[in-house]
CSV table of C-alpha atoms and ligand atoms in Angstrom, one decimal:
chain,number,residue,atom,x,y,z
G,1,MET,CA,-9.5,13.0,2.1
G,2,ARG,CA,-8.8,10.5,5.2
G,3,LYS,CA,-10.5,7.2,4.5
G,4,HIS,CA,-10.8,3.5,5.4
G,5,ILE,CA,-8.9,1.2,2.8
G,6,VAL,CA,-8.0,-2.5,2.8
G,7,ALA,CA,-5.8,-3.6,0.0
G,8,GLY,CA,-4.8,-7.0,-0.8
G,9,ASN,CA,-1.3,-7.2,-2.2
G,10,TRP,CA,-1.4,-10.6,-4.1
G,11,LYS,CA,2.5,-10.3,-4.6
G,12,MET,CA,3.8,-12.9,-7.0
G,13,ASN,CA,0.8,-15.4,-6.7
G,14,ASN,CA,-2.1,-16.6,-8.8
G,15,GLY,CA,-2.2,-17.2,-12.6
G,16,LEU,CA,-4.9,-16.5,-14.8
G,17,ILE,CA,-7.2,-19.1,-13.9
G,18,GLN,CA,-6.6,-18.4,-10.0
G,19,THR,CA,-7.2,-15.1,-10.4
G,20,GLU,CA,-10.6,-15.5,-12.2
G,21,THR,CA,-11.5,-17.9,-9.5
G,22,LEU,CA,-10.4,-15.5,-6.5
G,23,ILE,CA,-12.3,-12.6,-8.2
G,24,SER,CA,-15.5,-14.7,-8.6
G,25,GLU,CA,-15.1,-15.8,-4.8
G,26,LEU,CA,-14.6,-11.9,-3.7
G,27,LYS,CA,-17.5,-11.0,-5.6
G,28,GLN,CA,-19.8,-13.3,-3.7
G,29,GLN,CA,-18.5,-11.7,-0.3
G,30,THR,CA,-20.9,-9.0,1.4
G,31,LYS,CA,-19.3,-5.7,2.3
G,32,THR,CA,-20.6,-4.5,5.5
G,33,SER,CA,-18.0,-1.8,6.3
G,34,ASP,CA,-17.2,1.6,4.9
G,35,ALA,CA,-13.8,0.5,3.4
G,36,GLU,CA,-12.5,0.9,0.2
G,37,VAL,CA,-11.4,-2.5,-1.2
G,38,MET,CA,-8.6,-2.9,-3.7
G,39,ILE,CA,-6.6,-5.8,-5.0
G,40,ALA,CA,-3.3,-6.1,-6.5
G,41,PRO,CA,-2.9,-8.9,-8.9
G,42,SER,CA,0.4,-9.6,-11.0
G,43,PHE,CA,0.9,-7.3,-14.0
G,44,THR,CA,0.0,-10.0,-16.4
G,45,ASN,CA,-3.5,-10.3,-14.9
G,46,LEU,CA,-4.4,-6.7,-14.3
G,47,TRP,CA,-6.3,-6.2,-17.5
G,48,HIS,CA,-8.4,-9.4,-16.8
G,49,ALA,CA,-8.9,-8.3,-13.2
G,50,PHE,CA,-9.8,-4.9,-13.9
G,51,GLN,CA,-12.5,-6.0,-16.9
G,52,SER,CA,-13.9,-8.3,-14.3
G,53,THR,CA,-14.3,-6.1,-11.7
G,54,ARG,CA,-15.7,-3.3,-13.5
G,55,GLN,CA,-19.5,-3.3,-12.0
G,56,ASP,CA,-18.0,-3.9,-8.5
G,57,PRO,CA,-16.6,-1.8,-5.6
G,58,ILE,CA,-13.4,-3.4,-5.9
G,59,GLU,CA,-10.3,-1.3,-7.3
G,60,VAL,CA,-7.5,-3.1,-9.1
G,61,VAL,CA,-4.2,-1.5,-8.7
G,62,ALA,CA,-0.5,-2.3,-9.6
G,63,GLN,CA,2.3,-3.5,-7.5
G,64,ASN,CA,4.9,-1.3,-9.1
G,65,MET,CA,5.7,0.6,-12.1
G,66,HIS,CA,8.8,2.3,-13.4
G,67,PHE,CA,10.0,5.9,-13.3
G,68,ALA,CA,10.4,6.5,-17.1
G,69,ASP,CA,7.9,7.2,-19.5
G,70,ASN,CA,8.9,4.7,-22.0
G,71,GLY,CA,12.3,3.4,-23.6
G,72,ALA,CA,15.1,0.7,-23.4
G,73,TYR,CA,13.9,-0.8,-20.0
G,74,THR,CA,13.3,-4.4,-20.6
G,75,GLY,CA,10.9,-6.2,-18.5
G,76,GLU,CA,9.4,-3.0,-17.0
G,77,VAL,CA,6.0,-1.3,-17.0
G,78,SER,CA,5.3,2.2,-17.3
G,79,ALA,CA,2.5,4.7,-15.7
G,80,GLY,CA,1.3,5.2,-19.0
G,81,MET,CA,0.9,1.4,-19.6
G,82,LEU,CA,-1.1,1.2,-16.7
G,83,LYS,CA,-3.3,4.1,-17.3
G,84,SER,CA,-4.0,2.6,-20.5
G,85,ILE,CA,-5.5,-0.4,-19.3
G,86,GLY,CA,-7.6,1.6,-16.7
G,87,ILE,CA,-5.2,1.1,-13.5
G,88,LYS,CA,-5.2,4.4,-11.5
G,89,THR,CA,-3.4,3.5,-8.2
G,90,VAL,CA,-0.1,2.0,-7.7
G,91,ILE,CA,1.8,0.4,-4.9
G,92,LEU,CA,5.4,1.8,-4.8
G,93,GLY,CA,8.3,1.1,-2.1
G,94,HIS,CA,7.2,-2.3,-0.8
G,95,SER,CA,10.0,-3.6,1.2
G,96,GLU,CA,10.2,-6.7,-1.0
G,97,ARG,CA,11.2,-4.4,-3.7
G,98,ARG,CA,13.4,-2.5,-1.6
G,99,ALA,CA,15.3,-5.7,-0.5
G,100,TYR,CA,15.3,-7.8,-3.9
G,101,PHE,CA,15.3,-5.1,-6.4
G,102,ASN,CA,17.4,-2.4,-5.1
G,103,GLU,CA,14.8,0.3,-4.9
G,104,THR,CA,16.2,3.2,-3.0
G,105,ASP,CA,14.6,6.2,-1.7
G,106,GLU,CA,16.0,8.0,-4.6
G,107,SER,CA,14.7,5.9,-7.2
G,108,LEU,CA,11.3,5.7,-5.5
G,109,ALA,CA,11.0,9.4,-5.3
G,110,ARG,CA,11.2,9.4,-9.0
G,111,LYS,CA,8.8,6.7,-9.3
G,112,VAL,CA,6.4,8.8,-7.1
G,113,ASP,CA,7.0,11.7,-9.2
G,114,GLN,CA,6.1,9.7,-12.4
G,115,ALA,CA,2.8,8.5,-11.0
G,116,LEU,CA,1.6,11.6,-9.9
G,117,GLU,CA,2.6,13.1,-13.3
G,118,HIS,CA,0.3,10.7,-14.7
G,119,GLU,CA,-2.5,11.4,-12.2
G,120,MET,CA,-2.2,8.1,-10.5
G,121,ARG,CA,-2.7,7.3,-6.9
G,122,VAL,CA,0.2,6.1,-4.9
G,123,ILE,CA,0.1,3.5,-2.0
G,124,PHE,CA,3.7,4.2,-0.8
G,125,CYS,CA,4.9,1.5,1.7
G,126,PHE,CA,7.9,1.8,4.2
G,127,GLY,CA,8.9,0.3,7.3
G,128,GLU,CA,11.8,-0.5,9.5
G,129,GLU,CA,13.7,-4.1,10.0
G,130,LEU,CA,13.9,-6.0,12.9
G,131,PHE,CA,17.3,-4.8,13.8
G,132,ASN,CA,16.2,-1.1,13.6
G,133,ARG,CA,13.3,-1.9,16.1
G,134,LYS,CA,15.8,-3.7,18.3
G,135,ALA,CA,18.2,-0.9,18.3
G,136,GLY,CA,15.2,1.4,18.9
G,137,ASN,CA,15.7,3.8,15.9
G,138,HIS,CA,12.5,2.5,13.9
G,139,GLU,CA,11.0,6.2,14.1
G,140,ASP,CA,14.4,7.7,12.7
G,141,ILE,CA,14.4,5.2,9.7
G,142,VAL,CA,10.9,5.5,8.9
G,143,GLU,CA,11.1,9.3,9.2
G,144,ARG,CA,14.1,9.0,6.7
G,145,GLN,CA,12.2,6.9,4.1
G,146,ILE,CA,9.2,9.4,4.2
G,147,LYS,CA,11.2,12.3,3.9
G,148,ASN,CA,13.8,11.0,1.3
G,149,ALA,CA,11.1,9.9,-1.1
G,150,LEU,CA,8.1,12.2,-0.5
G,151,PHE,CA,9.1,15.5,1.2
G,152,HIS,CA,10.3,17.3,-2.1
G,153,LEU,CA,6.5,17.1,-3.1
G,154,ASP,CA,3.9,20.2,-2.3
G,155,ALA,CA,1.0,19.9,0.1
G,156,ASP,CA,-1.5,19.2,-2.7
G,157,ALA,CA,0.2,16.1,-3.9
G,158,PHE,CA,-0.5,14.2,-0.4
G,159,LYS,CA,-4.2,14.3,-1.7
G,160,HIS,CA,-3.2,11.4,-4.3
G,161,ILE,CA,-0.7,9.6,-1.6
G,162,VAL,CA,-1.8,7.1,0.8
G,163,LEU,CA,0.9,5.8,3.3
G,164,ALA,CA,1.3,2.2,4.2
G,165,TYR,CA,3.4,1.3,7.4
G,166,GLU,CA,4.8,-2.4,7.0
G,167,PRO,CA,7.5,-3.1,9.4
G,168,VAL,CA,9.7,-5.8,7.6
G,169,TRP,CA,10.0,-7.8,10.5
G,170,ALA,CA,6.1,-8.5,10.5
G,171,ILE,CA,5.6,-9.4,6.7
G,172,GLY,CA,4.8,-12.9,6.0
G,173,THR,CA,6.2,-13.8,9.4
G,174,GLY,CA,3.0,-14.4,11.4
G,175,GLU,CA,4.4,-11.9,13.7
G,176,THR,CA,2.2,-8.6,13.7
G,177,ALA,CA,3.3,-5.3,15.4
G,178,THR,CA,0.8,-5.1,18.3
G,179,PRO,CA,-1.9,-2.6,18.0
G,180,ASP,CA,0.0,-0.4,20.1
G,181,GLN,CA,3.1,-0.6,18.1
G,182,ALA,CA,1.3,0.2,15.1
G,183,GLN,CA,-0.7,3.1,16.6
G,184,ASP,CA,2.7,4.6,18.0
G,185,MET,CA,4.1,4.6,14.7
G,186,HIS,CA,1.1,5.9,12.8
G,187,ALA,CA,0.8,8.7,15.2
G,188,PHE,CA,4.4,9.3,14.6
G,189,ILE,CA,4.1,9.4,10.9
G,190,ARG,CA,1.2,11.9,11.3
G,191,GLN,CA,3.3,14.3,13.6
G,192,THR,CA,6.1,13.9,10.8
G,193,LEU,CA,3.9,15.3,8.3
G,194,GLU,CA,2.4,17.8,10.3
G,195,ALA,CA,5.7,19.4,11.3
G,196,LYS,CA,6.4,19.7,7.4
G,197,TYR,CA,3.0,20.2,5.8
G,198,GLY,CA,0.7,21.3,8.7
G,199,LYS,CA,-2.3,19.9,10.4
G,200,ASP,CA,-4.7,19.4,7.4
G,201,VAL,CA,-2.3,17.4,5.3
G,202,ALA,CA,-1.4,15.2,8.6
G,203,ASN,CA,-5.0,14.7,9.4
G,204,ASP,CA,-6.3,14.0,6.0
G,205,MET,CA,-3.8,11.2,5.3
G,206,THR,CA,-5.0,7.9,5.1
G,207,ILE,CA,-2.1,5.5,6.7
G,208,LEU,CA,-2.4,1.8,6.5
G,209,TYR,CA,-0.7,-0.9,8.3
G,210,GLY,CA,0.7,-4.0,6.8
G,211,GLY,CA,2.2,-7.2,8.5
G,212,SER,CA,0.4,-10.3,9.2
G,213,VAL,CA,-3.1,-8.8,9.5
G,214,LYS,CA,-5.5,-11.7,9.7
G,215,PRO,CA,-9.2,-12.0,10.5
G,216,ALA,CA,-8.1,-12.6,14.0
G,217,ASN,CA,-6.2,-9.6,14.6
G,218,ALA,CA,-7.7,-6.9,12.1
G,219,LYS,CA,-10.3,-5.4,14.4
G,220,GLU,CA,-8.2,-4.6,17.2
G,221,ILE,CA,-5.7,-2.9,15.0
G,222,PHE,CA,-8.2,-1.1,12.8
G,223,SER,CA,-9.6,0.2,16.4
G,224,LYS,CA,-6.7,2.3,16.8
G,225,PRO,CA,-7.3,5.8,16.2
G,226,ASP,CA,-4.5,6.6,13.6
G,227,VAL,CA,-4.8,3.3,11.7
G,228,ASP,CA,-6.7,3.8,8.8
G,229,GLY,CA,-6.8,0.4,7.1
G,230,GLY,CA,-4.4,-2.5,5.9
G,231,LEU,CA,-2.3,-3.8,3.1
G,232,ILE,CA,-2.9,-7.4,3.5
G,233,GLY,CA,-0.5,-9.9,2.0
G,234,GLY,CA,-1.1,-13.8,2.7
G,235,ALA,CA,-4.7,-13.2,4.0
G,236,SER,CA,-5.9,-11.6,0.6
G,237,LEU,CA,-5.4,-14.7,-1.1
G,238,LYS,CA,-8.4,-16.1,0.5
G,239,ALA,CA,-11.6,-14.0,-0.3
G,240,GLU,CA,-13.2,-15.1,3.2
G,241,ASP,CA,-10.5,-14.0,5.2
G,242,PHE,CA,-9.9,-10.9,3.0
G,243,PHE,CA,-13.4,-9.9,3.5
G,244,ALA,CA,-13.4,-10.8,7.2
G,245,ILE,CA,-10.5,-8.2,7.4
G,246,VAL,CA,-12.5,-5.5,5.1
G,247,ASN,CA,-15.5,-6.0,7.4
G,248,ALA,CA,-13.4,-5.6,10.5
G,249,PHE,CA,-14.1,-1.7,10.5
Q,1,13P,P1,1.4,-10.4,4.9
Q,1,13P,O1,0.1,-9.9,5.3
Q,1,13P,O2,1.6,-11.7,4.3
Q,1,13P,O3,2.3,-10.5,6.2
Q,1,13P,O4,2.1,-9.2,3.8
Q,1,13P,C1,2.1,-8.0,4.1
Q,1,13P,C2,2.3,-7.3,2.7
Q,1,13P,O5,3.8,-7.2,2.6
Q,1,13P,C3,1.3,-6.6,2.2
Q,1,13P,O6,2.0,-5.6,1.3
């Protein structure tokens, strides 16, 4: 079902003490919107974050996971491990994982399958780079990323997927896609889904925008009809800013 979601991707920030502090500050904020709130701390703090938000309307989600069940994959974390501590949602395909850890559409397709097999919800990220946008082929790039990683799935699987369009040139740069650029791409993503899976899947899909979303620009971006929420990096590390974004709906 299509819903509003605002998710904070903490990336590689916050040790245990900072995690505790930020969560207690988040709990003091008042939610006035209907958005689902998620936070994605590092692996080491997931258990603690999960425990300390049990009574709160904040879902703790993972930033990544491996595609195998278990085995000789030093340094990796499996879906089963995440499930065993109560984590039910995972972010996959973030552009930083694609750029710095060689994640490909093919390996991401395997991760998506693995997450769905474990009945996890996936926040699937994708987006073009600046040179793509300048060359005018940003829609082709996005279409390919979605098709390669997701179009082997059946329509039912999309109930467990949230899409996150994050143009690489807007991440951590202070440069945001304009609300119209976000809207155009989100509408294109919905059309791409509709062409393969029909209207219901397309209309029910929750599509988030990510890339320099701040309290000052969230309202305008979220006012666009095909933008269902945000995946927030830097601004999710400050409780007040994050909740100003949550409440921008
Ligand atoms: P910023 O909000 O810091 O640009 O990061 C966006 C992002 O990558 C969220 O996953």
